[in-house]
């Protein structure tokens, strides 16, 4: 029954459940990325309506492509490897890695996990 609602992963204990909850707390940041993309497109002259529609469809397609791998733990790595060598998607990923974006995501996830565990309020220090 739960598969019809999107799927279910059984967690061995509460600690594992708290850990699995952390990525679901990235919904807000994902919408923030989409909003930022929309605002950038609008600054480039795209109408807000077209930008919003385009981004919604684009991100839906990206997520559906990732989800097709089911439980395959190599799926995300394979999708990254599929990026054209020297292409703009590969370059975008490299640029974000160089800027520390994924380290920032890890820091945010660690902070949320700490909050879920009752150790902190989940806040990170302001960056300089």
mmCIF file of C-alpha atoms in Angstrom:
data_model
loop_
_atom_site.group_PDB
_atom_site.id
_atom_site.type_symbol
_atom_site.label_atom_id
_atom_site.label_comp_id
_atom_site.label_asym_id
_atom_site.label_seq_id
_atom_site.Cartn_x
_atom_site.Cartn_y
_atom_site.Cartn_z
ATOM 1 C CA UNK A 1 0.000 0.000 0.000
ATOM 2 C CA UNK A 2 2.774 2.464 0.870
ATOM 3 C CA UNK A 3 4.428 1.945 -2.514
ATOM 4 C CA UNK A 4 1.350 3.517 -4.111
ATOM 5 C CA UNK A 5 2.021 6.611 -1.982
ATOM 6 C CA UNK A 6 5.635 6.907 -3.083
ATOM 7 C CA UNK A 7 7.446 4.061 -1.391
ATOM 8 C CA UNK A 8 8.680 3.051 2.002
ATOM 9 C CA UNK A 9 12.047 2.249 3.550
ATOM 10 C CA UNK A 10 11.977 0.331 6.799
ATOM 11 C CA UNK A 11 14.415 1.710 9.355
ATOM 12 C CA UNK A 12 16.043 -0.596 11.899
ATOM 13 C CA UNK A 13 15.775 1.954 14.717
ATOM 14 C CA UNK A 14 14.937 5.562 15.588
ATOM 15 C CA UNK A 15 18.504 6.743 14.947
ATOM 16 C CA UNK A 16 18.362 5.414 11.396
ATOM 17 C CA UNK A 17 14.923 6.955 10.916
ATOM 18 C CA UNK A 18 16.246 10.365 12.032
ATOM 19 C CA UNK A 19 19.139 9.978 9.606
ATOM 20 C CA UNK A 20 16.793 9.071 6.740
ATOM 21 C CA UNK A 21 14.582 12.073 7.568
ATOM 22 C CA UNK A 22 17.415 14.538 6.957
ATOM 23 C CA UNK A 23 17.348 14.577 3.117
ATOM 24 C CA UNK A 24 13.579 15.106 3.221
ATOM 25 C CA UNK A 25 14.389 18.376 5.009
ATOM 26 C CA UNK A 26 15.991 19.571 1.769
ATOM 27 C CA UNK A 27 12.612 20.271 0.169
ATOM 28 C CA UNK A 28 12.846 23.949 1.135
ATOM 29 C CA UNK A 29 16.390 24.311 -0.253
ATOM 30 C CA UNK A 30 15.289 22.574 -3.468
ATOM 31 C CA UNK A 31 12.498 25.109 -3.896
ATOM 32 C CA UNK A 32 15.050 27.807 -3.074
ATOM 33 C CA UNK A 33 17.266 26.584 -5.922
ATOM 34 C CA UNK A 34 14.299 26.618 -8.264
ATOM 35 C CA UNK A 35 13.323 30.126 -7.138
ATOM 36 C CA UNK A 36 16.899 31.288 -7.651
ATOM 37 C CA UNK A 37 16.907 29.729 -11.144
ATOM 38 C CA UNK A 38 13.604 31.449 -11.928
ATOM 39 C CA UNK A 39 14.865 34.814 -10.716
ATOM 40 C CA UNK A 40 18.037 34.423 -12.790
ATOM 41 C CA UNK A 41 15.998 33.602 -15.909
ATOM 42 C CA UNK A 42 13.733 36.607 -15.291
ATOM 43 C CA UNK A 43 16.799 38.863 -15.014
ATOM 44 C CA UNK A 44 17.842 37.481 -18.416
ATOM 45 C CA UNK A 45 14.506 38.578 -19.911
ATOM 46 C CA UNK A 46 12.390 35.419 -19.594
ATOM 47 C CA UNK A 47 8.848 36.016 -18.342
ATOM 48 C CA UNK A 48 8.232 34.809 -14.765
ATOM 49 C CA UNK A 49 5.463 32.518 -16.027
ATOM 50 C CA UNK A 50 7.624 30.883 -18.697
ATOM 51 C CA UNK A 51 10.563 30.577 -16.310
ATOM 52 C CA UNK A 52 8.405 28.946 -13.614
ATOM 53 C CA UNK A 53 6.774 26.527 -16.063
ATOM 54 C CA UNK A 54 10.087 25.612 -17.690
ATOM 55 C CA UNK A 55 11.848 25.005 -14.382
ATOM 56 C CA UNK A 56 9.024 22.931 -12.939
ATOM 57 C CA UNK A 57 9.053 20.670 -15.993
ATOM 58 C CA UNK A 58 12.861 20.537 -16.139
ATOM 59 C CA UNK A 59 13.303 19.556 -12.498
ATOM 60 C CA UNK A 60 10.452 17.043 -12.760
ATOM 61 C CA UNK A 61 12.231 15.385 -15.679
ATOM 62 C CA UNK A 62 15.548 15.336 -13.809
ATOM 63 C CA UNK A 63 13.998 13.749 -10.711
ATOM 64 C CA UNK A 64 12.052 11.207 -12.768
ATOM 65 C CA UNK A 65 15.277 10.212 -14.542
ATOM 66 C CA UNK A 66 16.980 9.682 -11.173
ATOM 67 C CA UNK A 67 14.018 7.753 -9.743
ATOM 68 C CA UNK A 68 14.044 5.255 -12.627
ATOM 69 C CA UNK A 69 17.066 3.629 -10.999
ATOM 70 C CA UNK A 70 14.958 2.400 -8.104
ATOM 71 C CA UNK A 71 17.203 1.042 -5.377
ATOM 72 C CA UNK A 72 20.374 0.910 -7.501
ATOM 73 C CA UNK A 73 23.016 2.619 -5.327
ATOM 74 C CA UNK A 74 25.092 3.491 -8.409
ATOM 75 C CA UNK A 75 22.283 5.307 -10.256
ATOM 76 C CA UNK A 76 23.314 8.842 -9.294
ATOM 77 C CA UNK A 77 26.954 8.119 -10.120
ATOM 78 C CA UNK A 78 25.894 6.720 -13.498
ATOM 79 C CA UNK A 79 23.813 9.800 -14.257
ATOM 80 C CA UNK A 80 26.803 12.001 -13.463
ATOM 81 C CA UNK A 81 29.045 9.866 -15.697
ATOM 82 C CA UNK A 82 26.504 10.296 -18.514
ATOM 83 C CA UNK A 83 27.207 14.026 -18.637
ATOM 84 C CA UNK A 84 29.055 14.953 -21.805
ATOM 85 C CA UNK A 85 32.803 15.122 -21.093
ATOM 86 C CA UNK A 86 33.778 18.766 -21.367
ATOM 87 C CA UNK A 87 30.098 19.716 -21.673
ATOM 88 C CA UNK A 88 28.203 22.383 -19.802
ATOM 89 C CA UNK A 89 26.526 19.990 -17.343
ATOM 90 C CA UNK A 90 29.882 18.512 -16.367
ATOM 91 C CA UNK A 91 31.287 22.034 -16.065
ATOM 92 C CA UNK A 92 28.347 23.186 -13.928
ATOM 93 C CA UNK A 93 28.879 20.275 -11.544
ATOM 94 C CA UNK A 94 32.595 21.040 -11.313
ATOM 95 C CA UNK A 95 31.934 24.724 -10.705
ATOM 96 C CA UNK A 96 29.528 23.918 -7.875
ATOM 97 C CA UNK A 97 32.004 21.452 -6.363
ATOM 98 C CA UNK A 98 34.747 24.109 -6.516
ATOM 99 C CA UNK A 99 32.467 26.604 -4.783
ATOM 100 C CA UNK A 100 31.857 24.158 -1.923
ATOM 101 C CA UNK A 101 28.141 23.778 -2.573
ATOM 102 C CA UNK A 102 28.074 20.090 -1.672
ATOM 103 C CA UNK A 103 30.131 20.690 1.466
ATOM 104 C CA UNK A 104 27.549 23.319 2.429
ATOM 105 C CA UNK A 105 24.767 20.772 1.864
ATOM 106 C CA UNK A 106 26.605 18.263 4.074
ATOM 107 C CA UNK A 107 26.989 20.893 6.791
ATOM 108 C CA UNK A 108 23.276 21.707 6.578
ATOM 109 C CA UNK A 109 22.353 18.018 6.795
ATOM 110 C CA UNK A 110 24.660 17.479 9.777
ATOM 111 C CA UNK A 111 23.035 20.450 11.507
ATOM 112 C CA UNK A 112 19.511 19.142 10.882
ATOM 113 C CA UNK A 113 20.502 15.670 12.118
ATOM 114 C CA UNK A 114 21.900 17.270 15.261
ATOM 115 C CA UNK A 115 18.573 19.049 15.772
ATOM 116 C CA UNK A 116 16.600 15.843 15.261
ATOM 117 C CA UNK A 117 18.833 14.162 17.838
ATOM 118 C CA UNK A 118 18.136 16.987 20.299
ATOM 119 C CA UNK A 119 21.804 18.005 20.464
ATOM 120 C CA UNK A 120 21.484 21.502 18.964
ATOM 121 C CA UNK A 121 18.890 23.836 17.506
ATOM 122 C CA UNK A 122 20.130 22.920 14.007
ATOM 123 C CA UNK A 123 21.563 26.356 13.264
ATOM 124 C CA UNK A 124 24.889 26.868 11.546
ATOM 125 C CA UNK A 125 27.158 29.849 12.148
ATOM 126 C CA UNK A 126 26.777 32.642 9.624
ATOM 127 C CA UNK A 127 29.368 32.454 6.860
ATOM 128 C CA UNK A 128 31.792 35.320 6.525
#
